PDB file of C-alpha atoms in Angstrom:
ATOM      1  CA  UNK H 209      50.120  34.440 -42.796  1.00 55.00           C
ATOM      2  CA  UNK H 210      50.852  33.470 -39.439  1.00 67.00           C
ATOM      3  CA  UNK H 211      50.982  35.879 -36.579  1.00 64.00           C
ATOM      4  CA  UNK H 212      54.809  36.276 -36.354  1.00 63.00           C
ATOM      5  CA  UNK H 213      55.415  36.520 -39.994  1.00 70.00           C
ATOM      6  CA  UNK H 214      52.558  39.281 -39.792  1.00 73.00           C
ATOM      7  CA  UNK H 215      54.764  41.349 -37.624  1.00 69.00           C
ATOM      8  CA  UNK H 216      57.849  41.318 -39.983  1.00 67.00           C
ATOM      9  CA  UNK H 217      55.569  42.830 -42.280  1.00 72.00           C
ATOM     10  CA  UNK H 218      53.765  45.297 -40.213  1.00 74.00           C
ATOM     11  CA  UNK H 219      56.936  46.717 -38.716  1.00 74.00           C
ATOM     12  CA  UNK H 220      57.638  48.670 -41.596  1.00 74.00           C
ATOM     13  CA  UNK H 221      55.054  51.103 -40.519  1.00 83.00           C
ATOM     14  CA  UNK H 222      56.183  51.355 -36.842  1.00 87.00           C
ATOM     15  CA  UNK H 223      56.045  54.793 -35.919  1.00 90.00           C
ATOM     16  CA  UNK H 224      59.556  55.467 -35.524  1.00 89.00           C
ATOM     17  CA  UNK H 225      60.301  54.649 -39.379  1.00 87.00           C
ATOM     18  CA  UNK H 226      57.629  57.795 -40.388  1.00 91.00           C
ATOM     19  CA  UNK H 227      58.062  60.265 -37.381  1.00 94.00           C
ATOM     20  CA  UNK H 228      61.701  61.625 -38.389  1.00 93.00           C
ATOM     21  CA  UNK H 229      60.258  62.772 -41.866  1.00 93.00           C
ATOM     22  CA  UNK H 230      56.989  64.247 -40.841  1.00 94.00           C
ATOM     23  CA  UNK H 231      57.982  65.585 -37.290  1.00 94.00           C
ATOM     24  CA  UNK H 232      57.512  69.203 -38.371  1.00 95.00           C
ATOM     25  CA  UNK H 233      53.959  68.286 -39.240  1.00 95.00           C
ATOM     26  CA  UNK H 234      52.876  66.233 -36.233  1.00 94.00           C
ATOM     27  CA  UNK H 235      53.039  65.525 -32.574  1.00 95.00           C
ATOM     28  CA  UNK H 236      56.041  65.789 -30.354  1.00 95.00           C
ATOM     29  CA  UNK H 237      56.572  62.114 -29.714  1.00 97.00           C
ATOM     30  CA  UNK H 238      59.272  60.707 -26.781  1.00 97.00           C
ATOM     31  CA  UNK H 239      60.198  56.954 -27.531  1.00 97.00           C
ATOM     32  CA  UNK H 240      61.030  55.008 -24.627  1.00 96.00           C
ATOM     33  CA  UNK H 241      62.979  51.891 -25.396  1.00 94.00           C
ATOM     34  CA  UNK H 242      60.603  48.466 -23.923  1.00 97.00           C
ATOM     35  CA  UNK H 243      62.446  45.644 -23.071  1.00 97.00           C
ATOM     36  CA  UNK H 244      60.798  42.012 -23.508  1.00 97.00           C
ATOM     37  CA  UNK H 245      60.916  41.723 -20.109  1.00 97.00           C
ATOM     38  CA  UNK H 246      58.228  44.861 -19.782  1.00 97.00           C
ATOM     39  CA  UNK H 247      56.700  43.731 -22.417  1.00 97.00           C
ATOM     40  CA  UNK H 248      55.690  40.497 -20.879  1.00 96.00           C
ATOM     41  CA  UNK H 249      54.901  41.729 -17.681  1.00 96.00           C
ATOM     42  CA  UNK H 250      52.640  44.156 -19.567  1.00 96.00           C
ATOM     43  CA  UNK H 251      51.288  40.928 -21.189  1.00 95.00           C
ATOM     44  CA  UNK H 252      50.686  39.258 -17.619  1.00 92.00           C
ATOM     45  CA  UNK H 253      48.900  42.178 -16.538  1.00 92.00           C
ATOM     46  CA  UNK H 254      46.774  42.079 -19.206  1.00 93.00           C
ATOM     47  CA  UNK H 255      45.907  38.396 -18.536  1.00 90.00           C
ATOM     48  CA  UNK H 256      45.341  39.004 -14.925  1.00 86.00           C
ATOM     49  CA  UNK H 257      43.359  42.040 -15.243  1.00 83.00           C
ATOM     50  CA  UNK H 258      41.078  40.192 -17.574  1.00 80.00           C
ATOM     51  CA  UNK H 259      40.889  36.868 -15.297  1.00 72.00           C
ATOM     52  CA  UNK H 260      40.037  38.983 -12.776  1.00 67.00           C
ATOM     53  CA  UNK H 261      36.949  39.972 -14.575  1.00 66.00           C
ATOM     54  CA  UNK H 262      35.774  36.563 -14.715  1.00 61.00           C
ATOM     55  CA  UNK H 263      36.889  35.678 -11.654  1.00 62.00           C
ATOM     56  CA  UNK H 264      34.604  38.603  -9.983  1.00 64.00           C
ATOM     57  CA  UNK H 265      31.645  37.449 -12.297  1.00 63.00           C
ATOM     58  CA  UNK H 266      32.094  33.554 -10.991  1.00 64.00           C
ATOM     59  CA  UNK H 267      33.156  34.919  -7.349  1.00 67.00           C
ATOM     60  CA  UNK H 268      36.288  33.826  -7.543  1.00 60.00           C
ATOM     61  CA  UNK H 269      39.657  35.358  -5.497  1.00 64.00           C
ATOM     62  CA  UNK H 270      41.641  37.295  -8.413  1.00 61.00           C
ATOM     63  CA  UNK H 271      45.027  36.409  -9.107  1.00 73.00           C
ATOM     64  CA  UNK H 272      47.676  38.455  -7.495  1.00 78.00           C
ATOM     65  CA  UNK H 273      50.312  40.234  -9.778  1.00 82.00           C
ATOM     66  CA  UNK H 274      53.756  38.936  -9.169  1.00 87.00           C
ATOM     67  CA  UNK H 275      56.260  41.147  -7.657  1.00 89.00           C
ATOM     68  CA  UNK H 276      58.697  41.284 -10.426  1.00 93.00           C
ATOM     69  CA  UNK H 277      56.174  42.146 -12.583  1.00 92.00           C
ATOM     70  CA  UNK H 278      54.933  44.978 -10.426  1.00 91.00           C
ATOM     71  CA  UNK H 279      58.648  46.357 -10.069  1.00 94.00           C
ATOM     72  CA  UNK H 280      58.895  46.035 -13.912  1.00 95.00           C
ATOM     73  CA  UNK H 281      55.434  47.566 -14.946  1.00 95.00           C
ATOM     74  CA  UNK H 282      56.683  50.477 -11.688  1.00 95.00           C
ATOM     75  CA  UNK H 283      59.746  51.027 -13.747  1.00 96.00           C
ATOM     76  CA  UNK H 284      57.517  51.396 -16.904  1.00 96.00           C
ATOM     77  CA  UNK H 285      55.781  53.840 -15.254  1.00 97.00           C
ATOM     78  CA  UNK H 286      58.734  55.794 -13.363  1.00 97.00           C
ATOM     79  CA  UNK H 287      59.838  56.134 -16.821  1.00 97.00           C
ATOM     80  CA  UNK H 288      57.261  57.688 -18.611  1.00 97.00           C
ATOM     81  CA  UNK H 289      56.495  59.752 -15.208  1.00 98.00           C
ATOM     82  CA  UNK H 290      59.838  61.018 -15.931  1.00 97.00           C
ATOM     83  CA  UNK H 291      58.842  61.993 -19.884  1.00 97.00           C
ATOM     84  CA  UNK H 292      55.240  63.058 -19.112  1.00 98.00           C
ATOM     85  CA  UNK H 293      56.668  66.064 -16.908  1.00 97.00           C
ATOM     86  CA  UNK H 294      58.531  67.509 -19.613  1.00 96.00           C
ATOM     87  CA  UNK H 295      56.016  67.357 -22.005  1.00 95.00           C
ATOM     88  CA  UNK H 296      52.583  67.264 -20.598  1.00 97.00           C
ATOM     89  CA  UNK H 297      49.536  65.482 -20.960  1.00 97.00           C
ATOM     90  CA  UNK H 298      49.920  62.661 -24.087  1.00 97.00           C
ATOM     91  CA  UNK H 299      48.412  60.267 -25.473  1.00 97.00           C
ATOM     92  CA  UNK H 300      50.243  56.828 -25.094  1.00 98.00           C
ATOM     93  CA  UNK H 301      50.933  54.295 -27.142  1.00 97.00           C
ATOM     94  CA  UNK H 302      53.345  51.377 -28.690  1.00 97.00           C
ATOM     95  CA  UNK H 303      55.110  51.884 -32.078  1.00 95.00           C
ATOM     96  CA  UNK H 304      53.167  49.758 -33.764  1.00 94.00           C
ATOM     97  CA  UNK H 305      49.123  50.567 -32.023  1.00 94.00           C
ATOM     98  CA  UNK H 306      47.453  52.331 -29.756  1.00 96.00           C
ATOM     99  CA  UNK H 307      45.359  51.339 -26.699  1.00 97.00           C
ATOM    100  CA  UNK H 308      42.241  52.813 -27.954  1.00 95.00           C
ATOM    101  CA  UNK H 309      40.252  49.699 -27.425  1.00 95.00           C
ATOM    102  CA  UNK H 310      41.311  50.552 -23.847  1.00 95.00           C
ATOM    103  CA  UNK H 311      39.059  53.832 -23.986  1.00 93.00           C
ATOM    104  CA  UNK H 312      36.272  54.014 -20.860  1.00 92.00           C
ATOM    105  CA  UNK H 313      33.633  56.512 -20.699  1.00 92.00           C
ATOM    106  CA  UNK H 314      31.379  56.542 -17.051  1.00 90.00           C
ATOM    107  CA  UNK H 315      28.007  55.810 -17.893  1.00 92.00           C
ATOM    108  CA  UNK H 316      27.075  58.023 -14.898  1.00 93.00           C
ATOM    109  CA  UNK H 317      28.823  60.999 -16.456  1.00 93.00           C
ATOM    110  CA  UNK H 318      27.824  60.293 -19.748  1.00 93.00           C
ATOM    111  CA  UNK H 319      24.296  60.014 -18.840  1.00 93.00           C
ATOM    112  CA  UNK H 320      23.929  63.531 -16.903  1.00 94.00           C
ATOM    113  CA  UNK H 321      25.739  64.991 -19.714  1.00 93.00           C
ATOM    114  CA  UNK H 322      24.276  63.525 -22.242  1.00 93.00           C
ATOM    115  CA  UNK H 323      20.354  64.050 -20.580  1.00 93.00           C
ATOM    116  CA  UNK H 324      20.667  67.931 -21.800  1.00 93.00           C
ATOM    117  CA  UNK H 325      21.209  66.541 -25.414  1.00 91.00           C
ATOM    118  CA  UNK H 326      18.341  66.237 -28.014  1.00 91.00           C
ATOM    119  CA  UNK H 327      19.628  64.059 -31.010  1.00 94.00           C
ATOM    120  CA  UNK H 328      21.093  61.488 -31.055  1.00 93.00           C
ATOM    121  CA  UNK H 329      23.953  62.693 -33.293  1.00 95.00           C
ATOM    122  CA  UNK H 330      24.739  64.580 -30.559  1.00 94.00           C
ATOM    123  CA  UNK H 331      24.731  62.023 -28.058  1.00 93.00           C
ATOM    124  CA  UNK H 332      27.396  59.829 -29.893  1.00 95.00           C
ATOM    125  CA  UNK H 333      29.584  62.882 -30.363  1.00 95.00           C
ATOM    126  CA  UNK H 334      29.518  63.205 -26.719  1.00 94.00           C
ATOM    127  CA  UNK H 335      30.776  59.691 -26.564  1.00 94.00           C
ATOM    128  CA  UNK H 336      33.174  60.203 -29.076  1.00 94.00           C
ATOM    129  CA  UNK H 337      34.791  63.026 -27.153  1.00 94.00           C
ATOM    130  CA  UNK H 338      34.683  61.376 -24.244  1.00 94.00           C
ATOM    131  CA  UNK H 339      35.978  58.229 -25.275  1.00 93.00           C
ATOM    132  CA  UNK H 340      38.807  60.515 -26.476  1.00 93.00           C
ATOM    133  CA  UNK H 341      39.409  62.313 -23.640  1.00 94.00           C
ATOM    134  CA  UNK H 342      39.865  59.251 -21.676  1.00 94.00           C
ATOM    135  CA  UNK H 343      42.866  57.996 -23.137  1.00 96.00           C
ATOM    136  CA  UNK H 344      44.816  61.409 -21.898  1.00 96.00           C
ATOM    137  CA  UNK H 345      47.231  60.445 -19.884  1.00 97.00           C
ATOM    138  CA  UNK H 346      48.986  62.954 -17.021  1.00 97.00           C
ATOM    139  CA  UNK H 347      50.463  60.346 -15.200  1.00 97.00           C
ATOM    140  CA  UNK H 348      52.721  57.152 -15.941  1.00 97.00           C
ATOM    141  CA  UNK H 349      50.735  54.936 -13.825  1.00 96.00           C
ATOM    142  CA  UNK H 350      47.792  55.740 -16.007  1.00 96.00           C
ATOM    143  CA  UNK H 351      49.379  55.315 -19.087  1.00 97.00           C
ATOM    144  CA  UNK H 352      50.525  51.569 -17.573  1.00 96.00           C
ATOM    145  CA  UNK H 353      46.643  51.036 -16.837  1.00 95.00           C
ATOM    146  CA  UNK H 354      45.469  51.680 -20.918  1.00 96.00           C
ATOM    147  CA  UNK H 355      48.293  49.348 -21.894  1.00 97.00           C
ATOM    148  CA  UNK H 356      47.317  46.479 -19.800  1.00 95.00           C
ATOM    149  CA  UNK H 357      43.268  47.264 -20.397  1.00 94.00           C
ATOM    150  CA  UNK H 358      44.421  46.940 -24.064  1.00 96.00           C
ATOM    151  CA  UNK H 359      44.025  43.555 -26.251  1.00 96.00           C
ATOM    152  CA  UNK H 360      45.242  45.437 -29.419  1.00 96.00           C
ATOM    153  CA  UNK H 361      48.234  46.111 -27.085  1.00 97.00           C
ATOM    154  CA  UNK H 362      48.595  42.703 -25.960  1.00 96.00           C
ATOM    155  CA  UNK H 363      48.066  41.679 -29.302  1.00 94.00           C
ATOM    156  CA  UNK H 364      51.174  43.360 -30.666  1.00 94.00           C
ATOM    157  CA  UNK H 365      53.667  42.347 -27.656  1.00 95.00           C
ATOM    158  CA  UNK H 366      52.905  38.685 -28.375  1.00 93.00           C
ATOM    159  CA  UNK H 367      52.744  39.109 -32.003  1.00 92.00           C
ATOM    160  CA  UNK H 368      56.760  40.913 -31.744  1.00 92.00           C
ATOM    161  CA  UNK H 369      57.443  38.075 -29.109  1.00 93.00           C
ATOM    162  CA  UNK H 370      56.757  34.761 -31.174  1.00 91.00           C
ATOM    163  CA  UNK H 371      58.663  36.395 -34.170  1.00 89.00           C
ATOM    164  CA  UNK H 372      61.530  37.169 -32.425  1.00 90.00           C
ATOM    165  CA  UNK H 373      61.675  34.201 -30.911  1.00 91.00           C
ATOM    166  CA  UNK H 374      61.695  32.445 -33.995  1.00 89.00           C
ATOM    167  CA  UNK H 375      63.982  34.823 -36.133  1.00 87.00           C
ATOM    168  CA  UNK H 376      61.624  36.803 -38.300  1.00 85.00           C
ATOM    169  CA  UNK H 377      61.975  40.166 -36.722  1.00 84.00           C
ATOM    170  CA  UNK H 378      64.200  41.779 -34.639  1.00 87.00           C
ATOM    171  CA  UNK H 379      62.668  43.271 -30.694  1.00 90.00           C
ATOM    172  CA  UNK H 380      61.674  46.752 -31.886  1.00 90.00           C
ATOM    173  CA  UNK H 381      59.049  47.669 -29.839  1.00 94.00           C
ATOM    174  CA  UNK H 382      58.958  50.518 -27.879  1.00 96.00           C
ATOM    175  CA  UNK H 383      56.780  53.016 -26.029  1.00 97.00           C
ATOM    176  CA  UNK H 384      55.689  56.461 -27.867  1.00 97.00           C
ATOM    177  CA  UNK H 385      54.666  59.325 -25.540  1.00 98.00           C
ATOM    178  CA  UNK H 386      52.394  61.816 -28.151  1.00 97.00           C
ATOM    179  CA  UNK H 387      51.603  65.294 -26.998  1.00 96.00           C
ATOM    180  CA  UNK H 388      48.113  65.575 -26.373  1.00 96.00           C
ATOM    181  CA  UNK H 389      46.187  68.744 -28.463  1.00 92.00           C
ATOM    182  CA  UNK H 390      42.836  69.251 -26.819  1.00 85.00           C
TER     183      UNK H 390
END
């Protein structure tokens, strides 16, 4: 089955199609309508934060971000700024997947931390948690940085692209804010 054809398929289980029934029982989720604009700025962000990558490892000058993409991905951000101080610290995601590939843990930090640990049970639950912990988000400008560190992300906003485009599914992407629970 072919990427786009996936996504009619997969956007039955969107998370706005489940949340109404079983918001009693979950997280208090904000849904923030994304454009296809924003989404494919978030997709060029993605590509230029991973070119720069390479670029750094070949010494090459990164490329630069263009500005309407900046004022879109700032408007992204403004946005969930905007629904972040109502409801806290969350944990960011689309409606279809989450940025969890995205998660970074500071080998520095996990190394002191992890130096007063014995097993090594315990050392990958201390990587668990703070792999966790690191997709928090307080601020919209951080939750703009998971989505464009994300290839599941990126994956999903092409994916919704190419079957729109060609008819199979509507644009119903959007942005879901989840309280975070320590």
């Amino acid at each position: 089955m072919a990427r786009a054809e996936t996504r009619q398929q997969d956007g039955l289980a969107d998370l706005e199609h489940w949340y109404p029934w079983l918001a009693p029982f979950t997280f208090r989720t904000t849904f923030i309508p994304l454009s296809r604009d924003h989404a494919r700025a978030l997709t060029r962000a993605y590509t230029i934060r991973t070119d720069a990558a390479v670029s750094q490892l070949l010494g090459l000058a990164p490329q630069e971000l263009e500005r309407h993409d900046a004022l879109l991905l700032a408007e992204l951000s403004s946005s969930m700024d905007i629904a972040i101080s109502r409801m806290g610290p969350c944990f960011v995601r689309l409606n279809s997947r989450s940025p969890k590939d995205a998660a970074e843990v500071d080998p520095a930090v996990f190394d002191q931390e992890a130096s007063a640990l014995s097993t090594p049970n315990q050392k990958l639950a201390l990587f668990c948690d703070m792999s966790g912990r690191s997709l928090r988000v307080c601020s919209g400008k951080r939750a703009v940085s998971l989505l464009i560190s994300s290839q599941r992300v990126r994956s999903d906003l092409q994916q919704a692209e190419e079957a729109a485009d060609q008819g199979l599914a509507e644009w119903s992407l959007q942005l879901c804010l989840r309280e975070w629970s320590d």
